[in-house]
Amino acid sequence: MSETTNAVQKKAEAMLTADHCLSCTSCMSSCPVMEATKEYRGPKLVGPAHNRMRFSQEDVEESLDFCSNCKSCDRACPSGVEVSTLNMLQRAEYYRTHPHSQRDDMLAHGERMAKMVRMFPMGATFANLGMKIGKALGIFGSMGIAGERDMPAYASSSFLSMFKGIQQKPSEKKVVFYPGCFINDNNPEVGVAFVKVMQKNGYEVLVDEKFNCCGSPLVVTGYLDEALEHAHNNVSRILEWKRKGIPVVACCTSCSLMLKKEYGELFDEEEMKEAAENVYDAFEFLAMLEEEGKLNTEFKSLSQSLLYHVPCHLKSQGFGTPAARILGKIPGVKVELADAGCCGMSGNYGFKQDKYEISMKIGEELFGRIKTANADKVISDCGTCRLQIQHGGHVEPCHPIEILEKAY
Ligand code: SF4
Ligand code: SF4
C-alpha cells in the first residue's frame, strides 16, 4: 500500500467519526485559537462539518491554517470525533497540490537542520551566531518567522553525545530513553536529569540512535508522507525493544503523544497501536513505579514553590498530572497548577509571523498567572511550552524531571 493511499484511506475512517458530530459546540468553546481570533471558523465547522460537506479533495476550508493541533477540541468532544486528525489530514491533502513555503520547510525539518549543524566542529556555536545575525538583519522576518522570537539555540553538545560520557550503574532493569529533537539538540540537560532520576530508581538507561524525530513538526506543517516514514522507522524500533521487554520513555509530551497516540490516529496501522503499548511519558512511568511502591522517595528538602503549566499534549494522554503529585512529596516543595489553558505555542505554530499575535494572546492567561503566582520556578513537560513561558512570562522554566533530580 502506498503512503498516499494509506493517508487517504485513513481519511475515510476519520470521516466516519465526522458523522458522529452532534453539533454540540463543546469543541468550539474549548478551542484557544477560536477565542483568540475571529478569523478561525473553529473546530466544528473546519473539522467534522467541512469534511462531511466537501465535494473534492481540493475543497479545503480556507481558515484551516489557523488550527494549531493543540487537541483541546478532541478532549472536549463527547462523541469521539477526531477533530484535530481531520484537520491535519485535510492540511496534508492541501499540500499535495500546493507548494510549501521556505519557512514551513525550515520549521518542519528541525532534525535535518540539527544534523547538518552537528556535522561541523563548533557547528552549534556558528549556527547560534548565524541565527542571531539572521534575526538582527530581519532575514527570518522576511521568511515569515516571528521576528519577536529567538530561535531556540543549539546546545554545544547534543544529548546523545553527552549520554556517552555518563557513567551508569548497570542494572537488570532497563528503559530506552527517547530524547526527541528538542531535548537532543536544544535542551540536553533534561535528558541528563532523566538518566540520573532513573539511576536513583535502580534503572539503567539505554538510547537507540536509530530513532528519528517523532514527526510532530512534519504533521502540523502538512508533510504527512514524511511523518509516516518517521512513524514506520520509530514504530519498528519500539517493537524491537518491546520484544526485548524494555519500555521506551520520553520526556517531551508532544513526542510521547505522537508515539503513543497520534501515529495510530493519523495512519491507523495495527503495529502502531501495538508499539504504543510500550511507550510512556516520563512521569507516567514514574507514577507506575509509585503505584507499585517502587519509587525512590528518599528526597532531600528543596524549599521551592513551583507553578506547573500542564501541556495540552500531556492532557491528551489522559493520565492526569503525576508530576505534581510526585514533586509534591519532596519536603519543602509546594506545587500549584497554573490552570491557565493552552500556552499558545503549539510546537512551531507560535514561530510563524502570521500566528505570533494569536499565540501571545492565547498565552496571556498563563503569563498573568506566572506574574501573580510569583513562584520560585515555573515547570512544564513540553519544550516549546517552556520557550513560550520564557518569552511571554519572562522567567526561566524547567522540566519537572530537573526538579526531581535535584531532590535526590
Ligand atoms: S486542535 Fe486546537 S486549534 Fe485546532 S481546532 Fe482543535 S482546539 Fe482548535
Ligand atoms: S464537540 Fe464533537 S460533537 Fe460537539 S460539535 Fe464539536 S465535533 Fe461535534
mmCIF file of N, CA and C in Angstrom, residues 172-298:
data_model
loop_
_atom_site.group_PDB
_atom_site.id
_atom_site.type_symbol
_atom_site.label_atom_id
_atom_site.label_comp_id
_atom_site.label_asym_id
_atom_site.label_seq_id
_atom_site.Cartn_x
_atom_site.Cartn_y
_atom_site.Cartn_z
ATOM 1 N N GLU A 172 19.685 -4.793 35.827
ATOM 2 C CA GLU A 172 18.812 -5.707 35.071
ATOM 3 C C GLU A 172 17.603 -4.949 34.544
ATOM 4 N N LYS A 173 17.210 -3.916 35.335
ATOM 5 C CA LYS A 173 16.024 -3.130 34.953
ATOM 6 C C LYS A 173 16.473 -2.016 33.997
ATOM 7 N N LYS A 174 15.874 -1.990 32.810
ATOM 8 C CA LYS A 174 16.331 -1.030 31.790
ATOM 9 C C LYS A 174 15.139 -0.304 31.141
ATOM 10 N N VAL A 175 15.398 0.925 30.742
ATOM 11 C CA VAL A 175 14.446 1.647 29.872
ATOM 12 C C VAL A 175 15.246 2.253 28.730
ATOM 13 N N VAL A 176 14.578 2.432 27.595
ATOM 14 C CA VAL A 176 15.203 3.165 26.483
ATOM 15 C C VAL A 176 14.679 4.583 26.529
ATOM 16 N N PHE A 177 15.574 5.559 26.524
ATOM 17 C CA PHE A 177 15.142 6.964 26.535
ATOM 18 C C PHE A 177 15.007 7.470 25.110
ATOM 19 N N TYR A 178 13.832 8.035 24.815
ATOM 20 C CA TYR A 178 13.592 8.673 23.512
ATOM 21 C C TYR A 178 13.741 10.183 23.722
ATOM 22 N N PRO A 179 14.857 10.791 23.304
ATOM 23 C CA PRO A 179 15.043 12.223 23.611
ATOM 24 C C PRO A 179 14.206 13.163 22.754
ATOM 25 N N GLY A 180 13.943 12.786 21.490
ATOM 26 C CA GLY A 180 13.277 13.728 20.581
ATOM 27 C C GLY A 180 14.239 14.842 20.205
ATOM 28 N N CYS A 181 13.868 15.640 19.195
ATOM 29 C CA CYS A 181 14.796 16.660 18.669
ATOM 30 C C CYS A 181 15.108 17.737 19.686
ATOM 31 N N PHE A 182 14.090 18.254 20.376
ATOM 32 C CA PHE A 182 14.317 19.431 21.221
ATOM 33 C C PHE A 182 15.256 19.098 22.378
ATOM 34 N N ILE A 183 15.027 17.987 23.032
ATOM 35 C CA ILE A 183 15.913 17.629 24.152
ATOM 36 C C ILE A 183 17.294 17.267 23.610
ATOM 37 N N ASN A 184 17.339 16.538 22.516
ATOM 38 C CA ASN A 184 18.645 16.140 21.983
ATOM 39 C C ASN A 184 19.489 17.344 21.561
ATOM 40 N N ASP A 185 18.859 18.288 20.877
ATOM 41 C CA ASP A 185 19.672 19.361 20.283
ATOM 42 C C ASP A 185 19.659 20.691 21.019
ATOM 43 N N ASN A 186 18.598 20.945 21.780
ATOM 44 C CA ASN A 186 18.497 22.265 22.404
ATOM 45 C C ASN A 186 18.538 22.221 23.930
ATOM 46 N N ASN A 187 18.048 21.145 24.518
ATOM 47 C CA ASN A 187 17.862 21.126 25.976
ATOM 48 C C ASN A 187 18.312 19.773 26.550
ATOM 49 N N PRO A 188 19.593 19.390 26.292
ATOM 50 C CA PRO A 188 20.033 18.048 26.702
ATOM 51 C C PRO A 188 20.041 17.829 28.216
ATOM 52 N N GLU A 189 20.035 18.929 28.995
ATOM 53 C CA GLU A 189 20.034 18.813 30.464
ATOM 54 C C GLU A 189 18.830 17.997 30.943
ATOM 55 N N VAL A 190 17.719 18.107 30.219
ATOM 56 C CA VAL A 190 16.511 17.365 30.611
ATOM 57 C C VAL A 190 16.780 15.855 30.500
ATOM 58 N N GLY A 191 17.420 15.464 29.412
ATOM 59 C CA GLY A 191 17.745 14.047 29.227
ATOM 60 C C GLY A 191 18.722 13.553 30.275
ATOM 61 N N VAL A 192 19.693 14.391 30.607
ATOM 62 C CA VAL A 192 20.690 14.000 31.623
ATOM 63 C C VAL A 192 19.983 13.834 32.970
ATOM 64 N N ALA A 193 19.063 14.762 33.290
ATOM 65 C CA ALA A 193 18.313 14.660 34.560
ATOM 66 C C ALA A 193 17.504 13.362 34.571
ATOM 67 N N PHE A 194 16.915 13.014 33.421
ATOM 68 C CA PHE A 194 16.124 11.779 33.350
ATOM 69 C C PHE A 194 17.002 10.559 33.663
ATOM 70 N N VAL A 195 18.193 10.524 33.073
ATOM 71 C CA VAL A 195 19.094 9.382 33.309
ATOM 72 C C VAL A 195 19.411 9.285 34.808
ATOM 73 N N LYS A 196 19.702 10.421 35.437
ATOM 74 C CA LYS A 196 20.062 10.413 36.856
ATOM 75 C C LYS A 196 18.883 9.955 37.718
ATOM 76 N N VAL A 197 17.687 10.419 37.373
ATOM 77 C CA VAL A 197 16.489 10.011 38.133
ATOM 78 C C VAL A 197 16.283 8.496 38.010
ATOM 79 N N MET A 198 16.436 7.980 36.799
ATOM 80 C CA MET A 198 16.216 6.540 36.608
ATOM 81 C C MET A 198 17.274 5.723 37.337
ATOM 82 N N GLN A 199 18.490 6.225 37.356
ATOM 83 C CA GLN A 199 19.552 5.533 38.102
ATOM 84 C C GLN A 199 19.204 5.487 39.592
ATOM 85 N N LYS A 200 18.671 6.582 40.107
ATOM 86 C CA LYS A 200 18.269 6.634 41.529
ATOM 87 C C LYS A 200 17.130 5.657 41.802
ATOM 88 N N ASN A 201 16.442 5.246 40.752
ATOM 89 C CA ASN A 201 15.348 4.291 40.917
ATOM 90 C C ASN A 201 15.745 2.882 40.477
ATOM 91 N N GLY A 202 17.053 2.685 40.326
ATOM 92 C CA GLY A 202 17.554 1.343 40.037
ATOM 93 C C GLY A 202 17.491 0.938 38.576
ATOM 94 N N TYR A 203 17.267 1.877 37.688
ATOM 95 C CA TYR A 203 17.190 1.545 36.255
ATOM 96 C C TYR A 203 18.446 1.998 35.519
ATOM 97 N N GLU A 204 18.814 1.221 34.528
ATOM 98 C CA GLU A 204 19.862 1.634 33.597
ATOM 99 C C GLU A 204 19.162 2.182 32.348
ATOM 100 N N VAL A 205 19.645 3.308 31.865
ATOM 101 C CA VAL A 205 19.012 3.937 30.695
ATOM 102 C C VAL A 205 19.817 3.617 29.434
ATOM 103 N N LEU A 206 19.093 3.178 28.412
ATOM 104 C CA LEU A 206 19.715 2.923 27.104
ATOM 105 C C LEU A 206 19.226 3.990 26.129
ATOM 106 N N VAL A 207 19.953 4.191 25.039
ATOM 107 C CA VAL A 207 19.439 5.035 23.959
ATOM 108 C C VAL A 207 19.490 4.227 22.665
ATOM 109 N N ASP A 208 18.738 4.682 21.697
ATOM 110 C CA ASP A 208 18.699 3.996 20.408
ATOM 111 C C ASP A 208 18.915 5.058 19.330
ATOM 112 N N GLU A 209 20.107 5.072 18.747
ATOM 113 C CA GLU A 209 20.440 6.137 17.790
ATOM 114 C C GLU A 209 19.701 5.984 16.464
ATOM 115 N N LYS A 210 18.958 4.870 16.330
ATOM 116 C CA LYS A 210 18.209 4.691 15.073
ATOM 117 C C LYS A 210 16.843 5.388 15.113
ATOM 118 N N PHE A 211 16.444 5.857 16.295
ATOM 119 C CA PHE A 211 15.198 6.633 16.347
ATOM 120 C C PHE A 211 15.379 7.910 15.558
ATOM 121 N N ASN A 212 14.283 8.433 15.002
ATOM 122 C CA ASN A 212 14.357 9.795 14.462
ATOM 123 C C ASN A 212 13.240 10.637 15.032
ATOM 124 N N CYS A 213 13.159 11.882 14.574
ATOM 125 C CA CYS A 213 12.132 12.819 15.058
ATOM 126 C C CYS A 213 10.772 12.123 15.043
ATOM 127 N N CYS A 214 9.957 12.381 16.074
ATOM 128 C CA CYS A 214 8.645 11.717 16.152
ATOM 129 C C CYS A 214 7.756 12.082 14.965
ATOM 130 N N GLY A 215 8.004 13.247 14.361
ATOM 131 C CA GLY A 215 7.228 13.658 13.176
ATOM 132 C C GLY A 215 6.196 14.727 13.482
ATOM 133 N N SER A 216 6.089 15.140 14.736
ATOM 134 C CA SER A 216 5.077 16.150 15.084
ATOM 135 C C SER A 216 5.218 17.443 14.261
ATOM 136 N N PRO A 217 6.461 17.990 14.106
ATOM 137 C CA PRO A 217 6.577 19.219 13.297
ATOM 138 C C PRO A 217 6.212 18.986 11.831
ATOM 139 N N LEU A 218 6.371 17.751 11.361
ATOM 140 C CA LEU A 218 6.017 17.432 9.966
ATOM 141 C C LEU A 218 4.497 17.380 9.798
ATOM 142 N N VAL A 219 3.823 16.775 10.782
ATOM 143 C CA VAL A 219 2.362 16.637 10.696
ATOM 144 C C VAL A 219 1.702 18.008 10.667
ATOM 145 N N VAL A 220 2.131 18.910 11.583
ATOM 146 C CA VAL A 220 1.440 20.202 11.668
ATOM 147 C C VAL A 220 1.739 21.108 10.473
ATOM 148 N N THR A 221 2.782 20.792 9.715
ATOM 149 C CA THR A 221 3.068 21.619 8.533
ATOM 150 C C THR A 221 2.655 20.898 7.233
ATOM 151 N N GLY A 222 1.992 19.786 7.371
ATOM 152 C CA GLY A 222 1.415 19.147 6.197
ATOM 153 C C GLY A 222 2.333 18.203 5.437
ATOM 154 N N TYR A 223 3.444 17.779 6.057
ATOM 155 C CA TYR A 223 4.349 16.807 5.404
ATOM 156 C C TYR A 223 3.979 15.395 5.902
ATOM 157 N N LEU A 224 2.792 14.957 5.570
ATOM 158 C CA LEU A 224 2.287 13.725 6.174
ATOM 159 C C LEU A 224 3.020 12.470 5.688
ATOM 160 N N ASP A 225 3.438 12.461 4.427
ATOM 161 C CA ASP A 225 4.151 11.277 3.925
ATOM 162 C C ASP A 225 5.487 11.104 4.641
ATOM 163 N N GLU A 226 6.167 12.226 4.865
ATOM 164 C CA GLU A 226 7.440 12.142 5.602
ATOM 165 C C GLU A 226 7.192 11.703 7.040
ATOM 166 N N ALA A 227 6.106 12.211 7.626
ATOM 167 C CA ALA A 227 5.775 11.826 9.006
ATOM 168 C C ALA A 227 5.520 10.322 9.070
ATOM 169 N N LEU A 228 4.900 9.790 8.028
ATOM 170 C CA LEU A 228 4.627 8.346 8.001
ATOM 171 C C LEU A 228 5.938 7.543 7.928
ATOM 172 N N GLU A 229 6.903 8.067 7.157
ATOM 173 C CA GLU A 229 8.218 7.383 7.105
ATOM 174 C C GLU A 229 8.846 7.357 8.494
ATOM 175 N N HIS A 230 8.775 8.499 9.203
ATOM 176 C CA HIS A 230 9.312 8.556 10.566
ATOM 177 C C HIS A 230 8.575 7.566 11.466
ATOM 178 N N ALA A 231 7.257 7.543 11.312
ATOM 179 C CA ALA A 231 6.446 6.648 12.149
ATOM 180 C C ALA A 231 6.863 5.194 11.914
ATOM 181 N N HIS A 232 7.043 4.809 10.654
ATOM 182 C CA HIS A 232 7.423 3.421 10.357
ATOM 183 C C HIS A 232 8.760 3.069 11.003
ATOM 184 N N ASN A 233 9.720 3.991 10.896
ATOM 185 C CA ASN A 233 11.031 3.723 11.497
ATOM 186 C C ASN A 233 10.920 3.608 13.012
ATOM 187 N N ASN A 234 10.273 4.611 13.644
ATOM 188 C CA ASN A 234 10.203 4.630 15.104
ATOM 189 C C ASN A 234 9.411 3.449 15.652
ATOM 190 N N VAL A 235 8.328 3.118 14.964
ATOM 191 C CA VAL A 235 7.487 2.001 15.418
ATOM 192 C C VAL A 235 8.274 0.687 15.348
ATOM 193 N N SER A 236 9.057 0.518 14.293
ATOM 194 C CA SER A 236 9.828 -0.736 14.179
ATOM 195 C C SER A 236 10.867 -0.810 15.307
ATOM 196 N N ARG A 237 11.449 0.340 15.678
ATOM 197 C CA ARG A 237 12.421 0.349 16.784
ATOM 198 C C ARG A 237 11.717 0.029 18.116
ATOM 199 N N ILE A 238 10.559 0.675 18.329
ATOM 200 C CA ILE A 238 9.825 0.471 19.600
ATOM 201 C C ILE A 238 9.430 -1.007 19.736
ATOM 202 N N LEU A 239 9.001 -1.600 18.605
ATOM 203 C CA LEU A 239 8.581 -3.005 18.668
ATOM 204 C C LEU A 239 9.761 -3.924 18.961
ATOM 205 N N GLU A 240 10.936 -3.531 18.440
ATOM 206 C CA GLU A 240 12.117 -4.354 18.741
ATOM 207 C C GLU A 240 12.424 -4.321 20.245
ATOM 208 N N TRP A 241 12.312 -3.125 20.842
ATOM 209 C CA TRP A 241 12.534 -3.011 22.295
ATOM 210 C C TRP A 241 11.428 -3.730 23.069
ATOM 211 N N LYS A 242 10.238 -3.689 22.519
ATOM 212 C CA LYS A 242 9.113 -4.370 23.182
ATOM 213 C C LYS A 242 9.376 -5.883 23.248
ATOM 214 N N ARG A 243 9.896 -6.409 22.139
ATOM 215 C CA ARG A 243 10.202 -7.844 22.110
ATOM 216 C C ARG A 243 11.242 -8.202 23.162
ATOM 217 N N LYS A 244 12.135 -7.240 23.468
ATOM 218 C CA LYS A 244 13.157 -7.477 24.499
ATOM 219 C C LYS A 244 12.637 -7.162 25.901
ATOM 220 N N GLY A 245 11.410 -6.696 25.981
ATOM 221 C CA GLY A 245 10.810 -6.396 27.291
ATOM 222 C C GLY A 245 11.314 -5.086 27.889
ATOM 223 N N ILE A 246 11.789 -4.167 27.027
ATOM 224 C CA ILE A 246 12.327 -2.891 27.538
ATOM 225 C C ILE A 246 11.432 -1.735 27.074
ATOM 226 N N PRO A 247 10.853 -1.006 28.040
ATOM 227 C CA PRO A 247 9.973 0.111 27.650
ATOM 228 C C PRO A 247 10.730 1.298 27.100
ATOM 229 N N VAL A 248 10.035 2.093 26.296
ATOM 230 C CA VAL A 248 10.598 3.333 25.737
ATOM 231 C C VAL A 248 9.932 4.499 26.467
ATOM 232 N N VAL A 249 10.760 5.420 26.962
ATOM 233 C CA VAL A 249 10.226 6.531 27.767
ATOM 234 C C VAL A 249 10.681 7.861 27.150
ATOM 235 N N ALA A 250 9.749 8.811 27.082
ATOM 236 C CA ALA A 250 10.071 10.137 26.528
ATOM 237 C C ALA A 250 9.830 11.206 27.580
ATOM 238 N N CYS A 251 10.569 12.295 27.480
ATOM 239 C CA CYS A 251 10.405 13.411 28.428
ATOM 240 C C CYS A 251 9.702 14.603 27.800
ATOM 241 N N CYS A 252 9.362 14.516 26.516
ATOM 242 C CA CYS A 252 8.644 15.621 25.868
ATOM 243 C C CYS A 252 7.239 15.113 25.570
ATOM 244 N N THR A 253 6.236 15.829 26.041
ATOM 245 C CA THR A 253 4.865 15.318 25.924
ATOM 246 C C THR A 253 4.351 15.294 24.478
ATOM 247 N N SER A 254 4.896 16.156 23.611
ATOM 248 C CA SER A 254 4.456 16.082 22.212
ATOM 249 C C SER A 254 5.041 14.838 21.545
ATOM 250 N N CYS A 255 6.296 14.496 21.899
ATOM 251 C CA CYS A 255 6.887 13.249 21.371
ATOM 252 C C CYS A 255 6.104 12.047 21.889
ATOM 253 N N SER A 256 5.857 12.004 23.204
ATOM 254 C CA SER A 256 5.195 10.804 23.741
ATOM 255 C C SER A 256 3.783 10.683 23.174
ATOM 256 N N LEU A 257 3.097 11.823 22.990
ATOM 257 C CA LEU A 257 1.739 11.758 22.419
ATOM 258 C C LEU A 257 1.778 11.217 20.988
ATOM 259 N N MET A 258 2.774 11.673 20.227
ATOM 260 C CA MET A 258 2.894 11.239 18.832
ATOM 261 C C MET A 258 3.149 9.720 18.786
ATOM 262 N N LEU A 259 4.121 9.251 19.582
ATOM 263 C CA LEU A 259 4.470 7.827 19.546
ATOM 264 C C LEU A 259 3.328 6.953 20.087
ATOM 265 N N LYS A 260 2.624 7.470 21.087
ATOM 266 C CA LYS A 260 1.599 6.650 21.751
ATOM 267 C C LYS A 260 0.247 6.707 21.058
ATOM 268 N N LYS A 261 -0.104 7.894 20.532
ATOM 269 C CA LYS A 261 -1.491 8.095 20.118
ATOM 270 C C LYS A 261 -1.653 8.597 18.682
ATOM 271 N N GLU A 262 -0.846 9.610 18.330
ATOM 272 C CA GLU A 262 -1.128 10.262 17.043
ATOM 273 C C GLU A 262 -0.783 9.390 15.839
ATOM 274 N N TYR A 263 0.244 8.541 15.939
ATOM 275 C CA TYR A 263 0.531 7.643 14.806
ATOM 276 C C TYR A 263 -0.721 6.823 14.483
ATOM 277 N N GLY A 264 -1.294 6.240 15.532
ATOM 278 C CA GLY A 264 -2.483 5.400 15.334
ATOM 279 C C GLY A 264 -3.646 6.200 14.779
ATOM 280 N N GLU A 265 -3.829 7.421 15.301
ATOM 281 C CA GLU A 265 -4.963 8.243 14.848
ATOM 282 C C GLU A 265 -4.800 8.674 13.395
ATOM 283 N N LEU A 266 -3.557 9.022 13.017
ATOM 284 C CA LEU A 266 -3.329 9.536 11.666
ATOM 285 C C LEU A 266 -3.213 8.436 10.625
ATOM 286 N N PHE A 267 -2.547 7.335 10.989
ATOM 287 C CA PHE A 267 -2.206 6.342 9.965
ATOM 288 C C PHE A 267 -2.894 4.989 10.154
ATOM 289 N N ASP A 268 -3.408 4.780 11.359
ATOM 290 C CA ASP A 268 -4.252 3.618 11.638
ATOM 291 C C ASP A 268 -3.635 2.274 11.225
ATOM 292 N N GLU A 269 -2.396 2.046 11.615
ATOM 293 C CA GLU A 269 -1.803 0.735 11.332
ATOM 294 C C GLU A 269 -1.709 -0.047 12.651
ATOM 295 N N GLU A 270 -2.004 -1.309 12.548
ATOM 296 C CA GLU A 270 -2.069 -2.156 13.748
ATOM 297 C C GLU A 270 -0.773 -2.117 14.558
ATOM 298 N N GLU A 271 0.374 -2.136 13.843
ATOM 299 C CA GLU A 271 1.674 -2.149 14.528
ATOM 300 C C GLU A 271 1.882 -0.893 15.369
ATOM 301 N N MET A 272 1.296 0.222 14.918
ATOM 302 C CA MET A 272 1.452 1.493 15.662
ATOM 303 C C MET A 272 0.751 1.385 17.002
ATOM 304 N N LYS A 273 -0.388 0.726 16.996
ATOM 305 C CA LYS A 273 -1.144 0.568 18.249
ATOM 306 C C LYS A 273 -0.409 -0.393 19.177
ATOM 307 N N GLU A 274 0.207 -1.408 18.585
ATOM 308 C CA GLU A 274 0.976 -2.378 19.391
ATOM 309 C C GLU A 274 2.205 -1.688 20.003
ATOM 310 N N ALA A 275 2.876 -0.879 19.188
ATOM 311 C CA ALA A 275 4.068 -0.166 19.684
ATOM 312 C C ALA A 275 3.696 0.805 20.797
ATOM 313 N N ALA A 276 2.521 1.441 20.655
ATOM 314 C CA ALA A 276 2.089 2.450 21.638
ATOM 315 C C ALA A 276 2.053 1.875 23.048
ATOM 316 N N GLU A 277 1.786 0.573 23.150
ATOM 317 C CA GLU A 277 1.702 -0.057 24.480
ATOM 318 C C GLU A 277 3.054 -0.085 25.185
ATOM 319 N N ASN A 278 4.126 0.150 24.427
ATOM 320 C CA ASN A 278 5.471 0.084 25.025
ATOM 321 C C ASN A 278 6.096 1.470 25.220
ATOM 322 N N VAL A 279 5.271 2.516 25.093
ATOM 323 C CA VAL A 279 5.803 3.886 25.212
ATOM 324 C C VAL A 279 5.151 4.582 26.404
ATOM 325 N N TYR A 280 5.967 5.301 27.147
ATOM 326 C CA TYR A 280 5.475 6.017 28.331
ATOM 327 C C TYR A 280 6.058 7.415 28.357
ATOM 328 N N ASP A 281 5.281 8.322 28.888
ATOM 329 C CA ASP A 281 5.851 9.619 29.226
ATOM 330 C C ASP A 281 6.600 9.433 30.553
ATOM 331 N N ALA A 282 7.615 10.281 30.810
ATOM 332 C CA ALA A 282 8.495 10.050 31.963
ATOM 333 C C ALA A 282 7.730 9.950 33.287
ATOM 334 N N PHE A 283 6.862 10.919 33.560
ATOM 335 C CA PHE A 283 6.162 10.885 34.855
ATOM 336 C C PHE A 283 5.051 9.848 34.884
ATOM 337 N N GLU A 284 4.585 9.440 33.736
ATOM 338 C CA GLU A 284 3.636 8.324 33.689
ATOM 339 C C GLU A 284 4.359 7.060 34.162
ATOM 340 N N PHE A 285 5.599 6.896 33.711
ATOM 341 C CA PHE A 285 6.390 5.724 34.104
ATOM 342 C C PHE A 285 6.718 5.789 35.598
ATOM 343 N N LEU A 286 7.125 6.974 36.064
ATOM 344 C CA LEU A 286 7.464 7.123 37.486
ATOM 345 C C LEU A 286 6.226 6.891 38.367
ATOM 346 N N ALA A 287 5.049 7.301 37.862
ATOM 347 C CA ALA A 287 3.807 7.080 38.619
ATOM 348 C C ALA A 287 3.502 5.587 38.733
ATOM 349 N N MET A 288 3.879 4.817 37.693
ATOM 350 C CA MET A 288 3.678 3.366 37.762
ATOM 351 C C MET A 288 4.566 2.776 38.850
ATOM 352 N N LEU A 289 5.809 3.280 38.914
ATOM 353 C CA LEU A 289 6.712 2.804 39.972
ATOM 354 C C LEU A 289 6.129 3.169 41.339
ATOM 355 N N GLU A 290 5.580 4.367 41.422
ATOM 356 C CA GLU A 290 4.999 4.838 42.686
ATOM 357 C C GLU A 290 3.848 3.921 43.113
ATOM 358 N N GLU A 291 2.997 3.587 42.147
ATOM 359 C CA GLU A 291 1.850 2.714 42.447
ATOM 360 C C GLU A 291 2.292 1.356 42.959
ATOM 361 N N GLU A 292 3.402 0.882 42.412
ATOM 362 C CA GLU A 292 3.917 -0.432 42.831
ATOM 363 C C GLU A 292 4.764 -0.321 44.098
ATOM 364 N N GLY A 293 4.855 0.876 44.656
ATOM 365 C CA GLY A 293 5.660 1.094 45.870
ATOM 366 C C GLY A 293 7.149 1.029 45.576
ATOM 367 N N LYS A 294 7.526 1.244 44.300
ATOM 368 C CA LYS A 294 8.938 1.105 43.917
ATOM 369 C C LYS A 294 9.609 2.438 43.611
ATOM 370 N N LEU A 295 8.891 3.536 43.794
ATOM 371 C CA LEU A 295 9.517 4.840 43.519
ATOM 372 C C LEU A 295 10.408 5.223 44.698
ATOM 373 N N ASN A 296 11.634 5.589 44.377
ATOM 374 C CA ASN A 296 12.561 6.051 45.418
ATOM 375 C C ASN A 296 12.078 7.412 45.911
ATOM 376 N N THR A 297 11.637 7.467 47.165
ATOM 377 C CA THR A 297 11.127 8.746 47.705
ATOM 378 C C THR A 297 12.055 9.294 48.796
ATOM 379 N N GLU A 298 13.309 8.873 48.726
ATOM 380 C CA GLU A 298 14.281 9.422 49.691
ATOM 381 C C GLU A 298 14.763 10.777 49.182
#
